[in-house]
GROMACS .gro file of C-alpha atoms in nm:
model
  498
    1UNK     CA    1  -2.774  -1.420  -1.532
    2UNK     CA    2  -2.478  -1.192  -1.458
    3UNK     CA    3  -2.561  -0.834  -1.366
    4UNK     CA    4  -2.464  -0.594  -1.644
    5UNK     CA    5  -2.419  -0.223  -1.666
    6UNK     CA    6  -2.749  -0.197  -1.860
    7UNK     CA    7  -2.945  -0.367  -1.585
    8UNK     CA    8  -2.785  -0.149  -1.320
    9UNK     CA    9  -2.851   0.173  -1.512
   10UNK     CA   10  -3.224   0.082  -1.545
   11UNK     CA   11  -3.248   0.014  -1.173
   12UNK     CA   12  -3.069   0.338  -1.093
   13UNK     CA   13  -3.314   0.532  -1.308
   14UNK     CA   14  -3.611   0.376  -1.130
   15UNK     CA   15  -3.453   0.456  -0.794
   16UNK     CA   16  -3.388   0.815  -0.902
   17UNK     CA   17  -3.752   0.868  -1.006
   18UNK     CA   18  -3.870   0.726  -0.676
   19UNK     CA   19  -3.630   0.946  -0.484
   20UNK     CA   20  -3.745   1.261  -0.662
   21UNK     CA   21  -4.100   1.207  -0.539
   22UNK     CA   22  -3.978   1.282  -0.186
   23UNK     CA   23  -3.738   1.530  -0.041
   24UNK     CA   24  -3.416   1.593  -0.229
   25UNK     CA   25  -3.116   1.468  -0.034
   26UNK     CA   26  -2.794   1.674  -0.054
   27UNK     CA   27  -2.491   1.496  -0.200
   28UNK     CA   28  -2.189   1.433   0.016
   29UNK     CA   29  -1.843   1.306  -0.066
   30UNK     CA   30  -1.776   1.124   0.259
   31UNK     CA   31  -1.919   0.828   0.448
   32UNK     CA   32  -2.210   0.780   0.209
   33UNK     CA   33  -2.298   0.411   0.205
   34UNK     CA   34  -2.521   0.407  -0.100
   35UNK     CA   35  -2.348   0.203  -0.370
   36UNK     CA   36  -2.290   0.408  -0.680
   37UNK     CA   37  -2.329   0.191  -0.990
   38UNK     CA   38  -2.460  -0.098  -0.783
   39UNK     CA   39  -2.803  -0.009  -0.640
   40UNK     CA   40  -2.895  -0.371  -0.581
   41UNK     CA   41  -2.721  -0.615  -0.349
   42UNK     CA   42  -2.509  -0.874  -0.525
   43UNK     CA   43  -2.671  -1.217  -0.488
   44UNK     CA   44  -2.472  -1.455  -0.271
   45UNK     CA   45  -2.452  -1.696  -0.563
   46UNK     CA   46  -2.246  -1.436  -0.749
   47UNK     CA   47  -1.993  -1.358  -0.478
   48UNK     CA   48  -1.748  -1.104  -0.620
   49UNK     CA   49  -1.436  -1.264  -0.481
   50UNK     CA   50  -1.370  -1.619  -0.374
   51UNK     CA   51  -1.156  -1.678  -0.066
   52UNK     CA   52  -0.790  -1.713  -0.154
   53UNK     CA   53  -0.565  -1.993  -0.031
   54UNK     CA   54  -0.326  -1.723   0.086
   55UNK     CA   55  -0.590  -1.564   0.306
   56UNK     CA   56  -0.567  -1.617   0.679
   57UNK     CA   57  -0.942  -1.594   0.743
   58UNK     CA   58  -1.197  -1.863   0.666
   59UNK     CA   59  -1.475  -1.610   0.616
   60UNK     CA   60  -1.628  -1.529   0.280
   61UNK     CA   61  -1.502  -1.170   0.272
   62UNK     CA   62  -1.370  -1.050  -0.061
   63UNK     CA   63  -1.023  -0.987   0.080
   64UNK     CA   64  -0.830  -1.121   0.373
   65UNK     CA   65  -0.754  -0.855   0.633
   66UNK     CA   66  -0.424  -1.029   0.705
   67UNK     CA   67  -0.279  -1.145   0.375
   68UNK     CA   68   0.031  -1.357   0.398
   69UNK     CA   69   0.308  -1.397   0.146
   70UNK     CA   70   0.230  -1.656  -0.118
   71UNK     CA   71   0.485  -1.823  -0.340
   72UNK     CA   72   0.452  -1.953  -0.691
   73UNK     CA   73   0.627  -2.266  -0.568
   74UNK     CA   74   0.289  -2.372  -0.429
   75UNK     CA   75   0.217  -2.507  -0.777
   76UNK     CA   76  -0.121  -2.338  -0.781
   77UNK     CA   77  -0.265  -2.335  -1.130
   78UNK     CA   78  -0.325  -1.992  -1.275
   79UNK     CA   79  -0.608  -1.925  -1.516
   80UNK     CA   80  -0.459  -1.958  -1.863
   81UNK     CA   81  -0.576  -1.866  -2.212
   82UNK     CA   82  -0.684  -2.139  -2.448
   83UNK     CA   83  -0.371  -2.075  -2.656
   84UNK     CA   84  -0.038  -1.907  -2.579
   85UNK     CA   85  -0.089  -1.533  -2.633
   86UNK     CA   86   0.161  -1.327  -2.833
   87UNK     CA   87   0.383  -1.081  -2.653
   88UNK     CA   88   0.164  -0.771  -2.603
   89UNK     CA   89   0.262  -0.515  -2.864
   90UNK     CA   90   0.356  -0.152  -2.805
   91UNK     CA   91   0.024   0.036  -2.788
   92UNK     CA   92  -0.027   0.291  -3.063
   93UNK     CA   93  -0.207   0.620  -3.019
   94UNK     CA   94  -0.234   0.844  -2.714
   95UNK     CA   95  -0.416   0.591  -2.498
   96UNK     CA   96  -0.734   0.639  -2.298
   97UNK     CA   97  -0.770   0.569  -1.927
   98UNK     CA   98  -1.145   0.625  -1.926
   99UNK     CA   99  -1.404   0.354  -1.946
  100UNK     CA  100  -1.770   0.345  -2.037
  101UNK     CA  101  -1.844   0.071  -1.783
  102UNK     CA  102  -2.019   0.106  -1.449
  103UNK     CA  103  -1.818   0.317  -1.205
  104UNK     CA  104  -1.772   0.215  -0.843
  105UNK     CA  105  -1.629   0.523  -0.671
  106UNK     CA  106  -1.465   0.427  -0.340
  107UNK     CA  107  -1.595   0.747  -0.178
  108UNK     CA  108  -1.948   0.616  -0.233
  109UNK     CA  109  -1.855   0.322  -0.012
  110UNK     CA  110  -1.729   0.532   0.277
  111UNK     CA  111  -1.369   0.609   0.179
  112UNK     CA  112  -1.264   0.944   0.329
  113UNK     CA  113  -0.939   1.015   0.147
  114UNK     CA  114  -0.791   1.254   0.405
  115UNK     CA  115  -0.451   1.081   0.416
  116UNK     CA  116  -0.493   0.944   0.769
  117UNK     CA  117  -0.825   0.755   0.790
  118UNK     CA  118  -0.801   0.381   0.723
  119UNK     CA  119  -1.006   0.343   0.404
  120UNK     CA  120  -0.943  -0.032   0.369
  121UNK     CA  121  -1.303  -0.144   0.441
  122UNK     CA  122  -1.442   0.091   0.175
  123UNK     CA  123  -1.196  -0.038  -0.085
  124UNK     CA  124  -1.281  -0.398  -0.007
  125UNK     CA  125  -1.651  -0.336  -0.036
  126UNK     CA  126  -1.612  -0.143  -0.361
  127UNK     CA  127  -1.393  -0.421  -0.501
  128UNK     CA  128  -1.651  -0.686  -0.415
  129UNK     CA  129  -1.923  -0.492  -0.596
  130UNK     CA  130  -1.712  -0.408  -0.903
  131UNK     CA  131  -1.581  -0.762  -0.929
  132UNK     CA  132  -1.936  -0.891  -0.990
  133UNK     CA  133  -2.003  -0.669  -1.294
  134UNK     CA  134  -1.857  -0.692  -1.643
  135UNK     CA  135  -1.640  -0.398  -1.756
  136UNK     CA  136  -1.666  -0.231  -1.416
  137UNK     CA  137  -1.441   0.055  -1.305
  138UNK     CA  138  -1.328   0.077  -0.944
  139UNK     CA  139  -1.248   0.448  -0.922
  140UNK     CA  140  -0.999   0.606  -0.682
  141UNK     CA  141  -1.088   0.969  -0.759
  142UNK     CA  142  -0.852   1.265  -0.790
  143UNK     CA  143  -0.831   1.524  -0.514
  144UNK     CA  144  -0.803   1.269  -0.233
  145UNK     CA  145  -0.525   1.082  -0.051
  146UNK     CA  146  -0.637   0.732   0.047
  147UNK     CA  147  -0.462   0.509   0.300
  148UNK     CA  148  -0.524   0.134   0.304
  149UNK     CA  149  -0.350  -0.152   0.482
  150UNK     CA  150  -0.212  -0.471   0.327
  151UNK     CA  151  -0.488  -0.613   0.109
  152UNK     CA  152  -0.543  -0.896  -0.138
  153UNK     CA  153  -0.784  -0.804  -0.417
  154UNK     CA  154  -0.886  -1.152  -0.514
  155UNK     CA  155  -1.064  -1.299  -0.815
  156UNK     CA  156  -1.199  -1.450  -1.019
  157UNK     CA  157  -1.392  -1.143  -1.131
  158UNK     CA  158  -1.599  -1.065  -1.436
  159UNK     CA  159  -1.394  -0.968  -1.739
  160UNK     CA  160  -1.286  -0.617  -1.821
  161UNK     CA  161  -1.240  -0.493  -1.464
  162UNK     CA  162  -1.052  -0.161  -1.437
  163UNK     CA  163  -0.886  -0.043  -1.116
  164UNK     CA  164  -0.840   0.328  -1.189
  165UNK     CA  165  -0.628   0.541  -0.957
  166UNK     CA  166  -0.660   0.913  -1.029
  167UNK     CA  167  -0.589   1.030  -0.672
  168UNK     CA  168  -0.314   0.925  -0.432
  169UNK     CA  169  -0.313   0.576  -0.281
  170UNK     CA  170  -0.066   0.483  -0.008
  171UNK     CA  171   0.010   0.234   0.273
  172UNK     CA  172   0.065   0.317   0.641
  173UNK     CA  173   0.373   0.529   0.701
  174UNK     CA  174   0.653   0.294   0.799
  175UNK     CA  175   0.697  -0.027   1.002
  176UNK     CA  176   0.579   0.127   1.330
  177UNK     CA  177   0.240   0.208   1.173
  178UNK     CA  178   0.205  -0.127   0.996
  179UNK     CA  179  -0.068  -0.343   1.153
  180UNK     CA  180   0.090  -0.636   1.337
  181UNK     CA  181  -0.165  -0.877   1.190
  182UNK     CA  182  -0.080  -0.779   0.830
  183UNK     CA  183   0.185  -0.931   0.607
  184UNK     CA  184   0.495  -0.714   0.598
  185UNK     CA  185   0.610  -0.871   0.272
  186UNK     CA  186   0.349  -0.718   0.044
  187UNK     CA  187   0.099  -0.434   0.038
  188UNK     CA  188  -0.146  -0.465  -0.252
  189UNK     CA  189  -0.187  -0.805  -0.419
  190UNK     CA  190  -0.402  -0.874  -0.725
  191UNK     CA  191  -0.470  -1.247  -0.721
  192UNK     CA  192  -0.623  -1.488  -0.974
  193UNK     CA  193  -0.754  -1.225  -1.214
  194UNK     CA  194  -0.808  -1.234  -1.590
  195UNK     CA  195  -0.851  -0.940  -1.827
  196UNK     CA  196  -0.789  -0.668  -1.570
  197UNK     CA  197  -0.646  -0.317  -1.613
  198UNK     CA  198  -0.462  -0.119  -1.345
  199UNK     CA  199  -0.439   0.239  -1.466
  200UNK     CA  200  -0.501   0.606  -1.396
  201UNK     CA  201  -0.341   0.948  -1.379
  202UNK     CA  202  -0.271   0.929  -1.005
  203UNK     CA  203   0.014   0.826  -0.776
  204UNK     CA  204   0.091   0.514  -0.578
  205UNK     CA  205   0.300   0.653  -0.288
  206UNK     CA  206   0.497   0.383  -0.107
  207UNK     CA  207   0.606   0.573   0.207
  208UNK     CA  208   0.926   0.373   0.200
  209UNK     CA  209   1.167   0.607   0.379
  210UNK     CA  210   1.131   0.454   0.727
  211UNK     CA  211   1.168   0.102   0.588
  212UNK     CA  212   1.493   0.196   0.412
  213UNK     CA  213   1.641   0.316   0.740
  214UNK     CA  214   1.596  -0.012   0.929
  215UNK     CA  215   1.934  -0.113   1.078
  216UNK     CA  216   1.910  -0.450   0.901
  217UNK     CA  217   1.930  -0.276   0.563
  218UNK     CA  218   2.270  -0.254   0.390
  219UNK     CA  219   2.497   0.007   0.557
  220UNK     CA  220   2.215   0.137   0.782
  221UNK     CA  221   2.350   0.006   1.113
  222UNK     CA  222   2.594   0.181   1.351
  223UNK     CA  223   2.909   0.291   1.171
  224UNK     CA  224   2.768   0.188   0.834
  225UNK     CA  225   2.725  -0.177   0.931
  226UNK     CA  226   2.445  -0.413   0.840
  227UNK     CA  227   2.285  -0.571   1.145
  228UNK     CA  228   2.132  -0.922   1.155
  229UNK     CA  229   1.768  -0.988   1.223
  230UNK     CA  230   1.434  -0.984   1.042
  231UNK     CA  231   1.438  -0.740   0.756
  232UNK     CA  232   1.113  -0.803   0.569
  233UNK     CA  233   0.979  -0.501   0.384
  234UNK     CA  234   0.665  -0.497   0.169
  235UNK     CA  235   0.665  -0.504  -0.208
  236UNK     CA  236   0.426  -0.232  -0.315
  237UNK     CA  237   0.218  -0.391  -0.593
  238UNK     CA  238   0.208  -0.763  -0.670
  239UNK     CA  239   0.021  -0.953  -0.942
  240UNK     CA  240   0.000  -1.323  -0.866
  241UNK     CA  241  -0.134  -1.608  -1.082
  242UNK     CA  242  -0.315  -1.373  -1.319
  243UNK     CA  243  -0.354  -1.344  -1.697
  244UNK     CA  244  -0.414  -1.080  -1.963
  245UNK     CA  245  -0.315  -0.778  -1.756
  246UNK     CA  246  -0.267  -0.413  -1.850
  247UNK     CA  247  -0.080  -0.168  -1.625
  248UNK     CA  248  -0.050   0.185  -1.761
  249UNK     CA  249  -0.020   0.555  -1.692
  250UNK     CA  250   0.050   0.548  -1.319
  251UNK     CA  251   0.321   0.713  -1.112
  252UNK     CA  252   0.460   0.463  -0.860
  253UNK     CA  253   0.718   0.590  -0.612
  254UNK     CA  254   0.912   0.533  -0.290
  255UNK     CA  255   0.834   0.167  -0.239
  256UNK     CA  256   0.965   0.001   0.080
  257UNK     CA  257   1.105  -0.273  -0.144
  258UNK     CA  258   1.012  -0.383  -0.500
  259UNK     CA  259   0.776  -0.136  -0.666
  260UNK     CA  260   0.593  -0.389  -0.882
  261UNK     CA  261   0.612  -0.769  -0.904
  262UNK     CA  262   0.457  -1.019  -1.143
  263UNK     CA  263   0.468  -1.380  -1.030
  264UNK     CA  264   0.309  -1.671  -1.215
  265UNK     CA  265   0.138  -1.446  -1.469
  266UNK     CA  266   0.083  -1.472  -1.843
  267UNK     CA  267   0.004  -1.200  -2.096
  268UNK     CA  268   0.118  -0.872  -1.936
  269UNK     CA  269   0.123  -0.527  -2.101
  270UNK     CA  270   0.302  -0.245  -1.914
  271UNK     CA  271   0.297   0.098  -2.074
  272UNK     CA  272   0.378   0.458  -1.983
  273UNK     CA  273   0.470   0.401  -1.618
  274UNK     CA  274   0.679   0.636  -1.409
  275UNK     CA  275   0.861   0.456  -1.126
  276UNK     CA  276   1.094   0.642  -0.892
  277UNK     CA  277   1.276   0.618  -0.560
  278UNK     CA  278   1.611   0.759  -0.441
  279UNK     CA  279   1.935   0.617  -0.581
  280UNK     CA  280   2.038   0.475  -0.243
  281UNK     CA  281   1.703   0.323  -0.145
  282UNK     CA  282   1.782  -0.049  -0.091
  283UNK     CA  283   1.620  -0.332  -0.290
  284UNK     CA  284   1.370  -0.104  -0.462
  285UNK     CA  285   1.358  -0.284  -0.799
  286UNK     CA  286   1.126  -0.106  -1.040
  287UNK     CA  287   0.958  -0.399  -1.219
  288UNK     CA  288   1.036  -0.759  -1.123
  289UNK     CA  289   0.896  -1.057  -1.312
  290UNK     CA  290   0.935  -1.427  -1.237
  291UNK     CA  291   0.760  -1.738  -1.367
  292UNK     CA  292   0.583  -1.501  -1.605
  293UNK     CA  293   0.548  -1.531  -1.982
  294UNK     CA  294   0.445  -1.310  -2.276
  295UNK     CA  295   0.531  -0.970  -2.134
  296UNK     CA  296   0.563  -0.632  -2.305
  297UNK     CA  297   0.714  -0.333  -2.119
  298UNK     CA  298   0.702  -0.007  -2.315
  299UNK     CA  299   0.751   0.370  -2.295
  300UNK     CA  300   0.834   0.385  -1.925
  301UNK     CA  301   1.077   0.581  -1.708
  302UNK     CA  302   1.236   0.411  -1.406
  303UNK     CA  303   1.481   0.554  -1.151
  304UNK     CA  304   1.548   0.367  -0.826
  305UNK     CA  305   1.799   0.208  -0.590
  306UNK     CA  306   1.822  -0.135  -0.752
  307UNK     CA  307   1.747  -0.298  -1.088
  308UNK     CA  308   1.506  -0.090  -1.291
  309UNK     CA  309   1.382  -0.415  -1.447
  310UNK     CA  310   1.475  -0.758  -1.312
  311UNK     CA  311   1.387  -1.086  -1.480
  312UNK     CA  312   1.383  -1.397  -1.263
  313UNK     CA  313   1.353  -1.765  -1.334
  314UNK     CA  314   1.067  -1.907  -1.538
  315UNK     CA  315   1.036  -1.607  -1.771
  316UNK     CA  316   1.010  -1.626  -2.150
  317UNK     CA  317   0.892  -1.417  -2.442
  318UNK     CA  318   0.957  -1.078  -2.284
  319UNK     CA  319   0.992  -0.760  -2.488
  320UNK     CA  320   1.124  -0.434  -2.338
  321UNK     CA  321   1.114  -0.131  -2.568
  322UNK     CA  322   1.164   0.244  -2.523
  323UNK     CA  323   1.246   0.236  -2.151
  324UNK     CA  324   1.460   0.500  -1.979
  325UNK     CA  325   1.649   0.358  -1.683
  326UNK     CA  326   1.856   0.531  -1.416
  327UNK     CA  327   1.991   0.610  -1.175
  328UNK     CA  328   1.960   0.238  -1.095
  329UNK     CA  329   2.139  -0.094  -1.118
  330UNK     CA  330   2.037  -0.136  -1.482
  331UNK     CA  331   1.836  -0.406  -1.657
  332UNK     CA  332   1.912  -0.750  -1.513
  333UNK     CA  333   1.841  -1.111  -1.589
  334UNK     CA  334   1.880  -1.278  -1.252
  335UNK     CA  335   2.000  -1.349  -1.010
  336UNK     CA  336   1.949  -1.714  -1.108
  337UNK     CA  337   2.040  -2.052  -0.959
  338UNK     CA  338   2.053  -1.955  -0.592
  339UNK     CA  339   2.072  -2.251  -0.347
  340UNK     CA  340   2.159  -2.490  -0.633
  341UNK     CA  341   1.821  -2.434  -0.798
  342UNK     CA  342   1.732  -2.474  -1.163
  343UNK     CA  343   1.658  -2.156  -1.359
  344UNK     CA  344   1.515  -2.125  -1.709
  345UNK     CA  345   1.495  -1.794  -1.898
  346UNK     CA  346   1.450  -1.759  -2.276
  347UNK     CA  347   1.351  -1.523  -2.555
  348UNK     CA  348   1.415  -1.187  -2.389
  349UNK     CA  349   1.451  -0.874  -2.606
  350UNK     CA  350   1.557  -0.529  -2.486
  351UNK     CA  351   1.568  -0.254  -2.749
  352UNK     CA  352   1.565   0.125  -2.784
  353UNK     CA  353   1.657   0.179  -2.420
  354UNK     CA  354   1.849   0.455  -2.241
  355UNK     CA  355   2.051   0.370  -1.930
  356UNK     CA  356   2.215   0.656  -1.741
  357UNK     CA  357   2.412   0.711  -1.418
  358UNK     CA  358   2.379   0.345  -1.320
  359UNK     CA  359   2.596   0.088  -1.141
  360UNK     CA  360   2.526  -0.165  -1.416
  361UNK     CA  361   2.388  -0.153  -1.767
  362UNK     CA  362   2.286  -0.485  -1.923
  363UNK     CA  363   2.353  -0.758  -1.667
  364UNK     CA  364   2.310  -1.135  -1.647
  365UNK     CA  365   2.388  -1.269  -1.299
  366UNK     CA  366   2.386  -1.628  -1.176
  367UNK     CA  367   2.498  -1.806  -0.860
  368UNK     CA  368   2.752  -2.087  -0.866
  369UNK     CA  369   2.599  -2.431  -0.825
  370UNK     CA  370   2.280  -2.359  -1.018
  371UNK     CA  371   2.139  -2.543  -1.317
  372UNK     CA  372   1.920  -2.469  -1.618
  373UNK     CA  373   1.982  -2.221  -1.898
  374UNK     CA  374   1.955  -1.867  -2.027
  375UNK     CA  375   1.909  -1.848  -2.405
  376UNK     CA  376   1.778  -1.631  -2.684
  377UNK     CA  377   1.871  -1.295  -2.529
  378UNK     CA  378   1.886  -0.984  -2.750
  379UNK     CA  379   2.007  -0.638  -2.649
  380UNK     CA  380   1.959  -0.402  -2.942
  381UNK     CA  381   2.008  -0.025  -2.976
  382UNK     CA  382   2.091   0.072  -2.619
  383UNK     CA  383   2.239   0.410  -2.525
  384UNK     CA  384   2.464   0.430  -2.219
  385UNK     CA  385   2.538   0.752  -2.030
  386UNK     CA  386   2.799   0.728  -1.752
  387UNK     CA  387   2.726   0.363  -1.673
  388UNK     CA  388   2.952   0.133  -1.473
  389UNK     CA  389   2.967  -0.226  -1.603
  390UNK     CA  390   2.782  -0.146  -1.926
  391UNK     CA  391   2.779  -0.508  -2.044
  392UNK     CA  392   2.828  -0.773  -1.778
  393UNK     CA  393   2.783  -1.148  -1.739
  394UNK     CA  394   2.859  -1.252  -1.381
  395UNK     CA  395   2.834  -1.625  -1.305
  396UNK     CA  396   2.999  -1.576  -0.966
  397UNK     CA  397   2.724  -1.364  -0.813
  398UNK     CA  398   2.743  -1.364  -0.434
  399UNK     CA  399   2.612  -1.129  -0.166
  400UNK     CA  400   2.891  -1.217   0.078
  401UNK     CA  401   3.253  -1.328   0.059
  402UNK     CA  402   3.166  -1.674   0.182
  403UNK     CA  403   3.035  -1.833  -0.140
  404UNK     CA  404   3.210  -2.160  -0.230
  405UNK     CA  405   3.329  -2.257  -0.576
  406UNK     CA  406   3.083  -2.495  -0.742
  407UNK     CA  407   3.118  -2.712  -1.051
  408UNK     CA  408   2.764  -2.674  -1.186
  409UNK     CA  409   2.620  -2.353  -1.329
  410UNK     CA  410   2.334  -2.207  -1.531
  411UNK     CA  411   2.426  -2.247  -1.898
  412UNK     CA  412   2.430  -1.920  -2.098
  413UNK     CA  413   2.400  -1.939  -2.476
  414UNK     CA  414   2.276  -1.715  -2.756
  415UNK     CA  415   2.328  -1.366  -2.614
  416UNK     CA  416   2.340  -1.085  -2.871
  417UNK     CA  417   2.465  -0.727  -2.819
  418UNK     CA  418   2.393  -0.498  -3.114
  419UNK     CA  419   2.432  -0.121  -3.146
  420UNK     CA  420   2.530  -0.060  -2.783
  421UNK     CA  421   2.683   0.288  -2.766
  422UNK     CA  422   2.761   0.563  -2.518
  423UNK     CA  423   2.988   0.633  -2.221
  424UNK     CA  424   3.102   0.432  -1.922
  425UNK     CA  425   3.233   0.494  -1.572
  426UNK     CA  426   3.604   0.408  -1.584
  427UNK     CA  427   3.608   0.251  -1.237
  428UNK     CA  428   3.514  -0.079  -1.404
  429UNK     CA  429   3.574  -0.223  -1.751
  430UNK     CA  430   3.275  -0.155  -1.976
  431UNK     CA  431   3.258  -0.521  -2.085
  432UNK     CA  432   3.290  -0.808  -1.835
  433UNK     CA  433   3.219  -1.173  -1.924
  434UNK     CA  434   3.290  -1.386  -1.614
  435UNK     CA  435   3.153  -1.726  -1.713
  436UNK     CA  436   3.164  -2.047  -1.512
  437UNK     CA  437   3.488  -2.245  -1.496
  438UNK     CA  438   3.311  -2.566  -1.598
  439UNK     CA  439   3.014  -2.442  -1.805
  440UNK     CA  440   3.128  -2.186  -2.063
  441UNK     CA  441   2.910  -1.915  -2.215
  442UNK     CA  442   2.855  -1.979  -2.586
  443UNK     CA  443   2.720  -1.800  -2.893
  444UNK     CA  444   2.782  -1.447  -2.766
  445UNK     CA  445   2.748  -1.204  -3.057
  446UNK     CA  446   2.894  -0.852  -3.057
  447UNK     CA  447   2.804  -0.597  -3.327
  448UNK     CA  448   2.839  -0.218  -3.336
  449UNK     CA  449   2.946  -0.191  -2.971
  450UNK     CA  450   3.111   0.147  -2.910
  451UNK     CA  451   3.170   0.254  -2.549
  452UNK     CA  452   3.390   0.549  -2.454
  453UNK     CA  453   3.500   0.682  -2.113
  454UNK     CA  454   3.259   0.931  -1.957
  455UNK     CA  455   3.564   1.105  -1.814
  456UNK     CA  456   3.924   0.998  -1.760
  457UNK     CA  457   4.085   0.696  -1.924
  458UNK     CA  458   4.014   0.325  -1.931
  459UNK     CA  459   4.188   0.159  -1.637
  460UNK     CA  460   4.132  -0.208  -1.724
  461UNK     CA  461   4.068  -0.379  -2.056
  462UNK     CA  462   3.746  -0.574  -2.115
  463UNK     CA  463   3.748  -0.902  -1.922
  464UNK     CA  464   3.650  -1.246  -2.048
  465UNK     CA  465   3.663  -1.586  -1.882
  466UNK     CA  466   3.553  -1.906  -2.054
  467UNK     CA  467   3.333  -1.714  -2.298
  468UNK     CA  468   3.288  -1.794  -2.667
  469UNK     CA  469   3.129  -1.603  -2.949
  470UNK     CA  470   3.161  -1.386  -3.255
  471UNK     CA  471   3.256  -1.025  -3.317
  472UNK     CA  472   3.064  -0.922  -3.626
  473UNK     CA  473   3.228  -0.577  -3.613
  474UNK     CA  474   3.519  -0.435  -3.420
  475UNK     CA  475   3.423  -0.317  -3.074
  476UNK     CA  476   3.535  -0.007  -2.887
  477UNK     CA  477   3.718  -0.084  -2.668
  478UNK     CA  478   3.852  -0.398  -2.839
  479UNK     CA  479   3.740  -0.723  -2.679
  480UNK     CA  480   4.018  -0.955  -2.789
  481UNK     CA  481   3.950  -1.189  -2.498
  482UNK     CA  482   3.625  -1.329  -2.647
  483UNK     CA  483   3.715  -1.672  -2.789
  484UNK     CA  484   3.602  -1.758  -3.140
  485UNK     CA  485   3.379  -2.050  -3.220
  486UNK     CA  486   3.253  -2.313  -2.982
  487UNK     CA  487   3.422  -2.488  -2.686
  488UNK     CA  488   3.533  -2.847  -2.733
  489UNK     CA  489   3.291  -2.953  -2.458
  490UNK     CA  490   2.984  -2.811  -2.637
  491UNK     CA  491   2.821  -3.155  -2.663
  492UNK     CA  492   2.864  -3.215  -2.292
  493UNK     CA  493   2.727  -2.879  -2.172
  494UNK     CA  494   2.413  -2.910  -2.387
  495UNK     CA  495   2.270  -3.128  -2.110
  496UNK     CA  496   2.252  -2.820  -1.885
  497UNK     CA  497   1.965  -2.669  -2.086
  498UNK     CA  498   1.603  -2.654  -1.971
   0.00000   0.00000   0.00000
């Protein structure tokens, strides 16, 4: 029989009565090893966390001390619901981060929270205990600054687990302080979990400044150069092969690289997040999803040095609503098709968004030589404020000048732009459709698109190449280059779909 909160409360009451018969022990916040909410040892047959295939150690510890980067290409099977879940809807009401479940306070497991002590062992022990109990809360309390090293919090766990951060949680300060035995590609990983919530009123501080200044980063070398060599930097939070997740309320800032990644997940609700890093911090995407389905991202504010939201291959049924983005590189689908790979993305909706002071607005980017398709994309009611490249499809994406022309490409079809209004940076045309020479973009729909210069005058007209669609209303500026109807080769290019 699984331990429940009721059983644990009864045992705690008995222990409290027994304790009161003797001397009263003073309460302390630090180094106390008594397990709050878990007065009995978890039986070995109910181990909180099973060893992960990405762990380096063969021991039965809940978390590997030296997690290594795992890839969804391993074809590991994630736990999946019995039926495909709907896209999580925008939560109504003020929300509540509290829980009535058993609370496992990390300070009761020895966490110090002074900003310098390595509290990793206490977090691992608290996780193992909370994982074994239904509706448990692993509490990172307010008033403390906790430092932990790269850690995989692995499941499966009992349902309803809440990881609640009300204090400050951060990694070691920069590459020189990063343990040599730890993965430098990721910091916190949540792996193989179902029905878990990551929430709180606290801050996830990434300590990314020293990572951004590595000479291998763009323009960080002598004279503004970019030097060769290893340049791995950790993503801050990663969810891998997990289902039915809620992430809400947190402030996440200054990540060395991506702030939050979802890989191989299904059923994800993200609500009321604040994500921030400086405008020039390299590769600090706010939220990145790949191979992930049924996602809702709502009521969040993101400002960073790269895409505020990036959608990679294998994503479908994603809804983004009421997100403020910028400064950043905008909301991006891609990049897709790198190294001649197949990419499939479908049913993506972005609505009621604000994008400001950004290098891009709504962007779809693919590499030459890829395959697959992007379809069913809707951008609706988006406000632009001083945005360069407000609407852009770039099927010639390349990080260097050495990319060769290729004949194959990811096929783009069914992209709708409705009620896109605001101002643009005149250094680039506000609308840019650069589709593949051999695989045209089809079924692009433009309606109520009105974009005016933020300051100055338009230098270049909107650009189109091999792009077909419909203007349901006149656009500002006019986009006469969009070709009506369908290309003659429509039957041939249909084979490029997923």
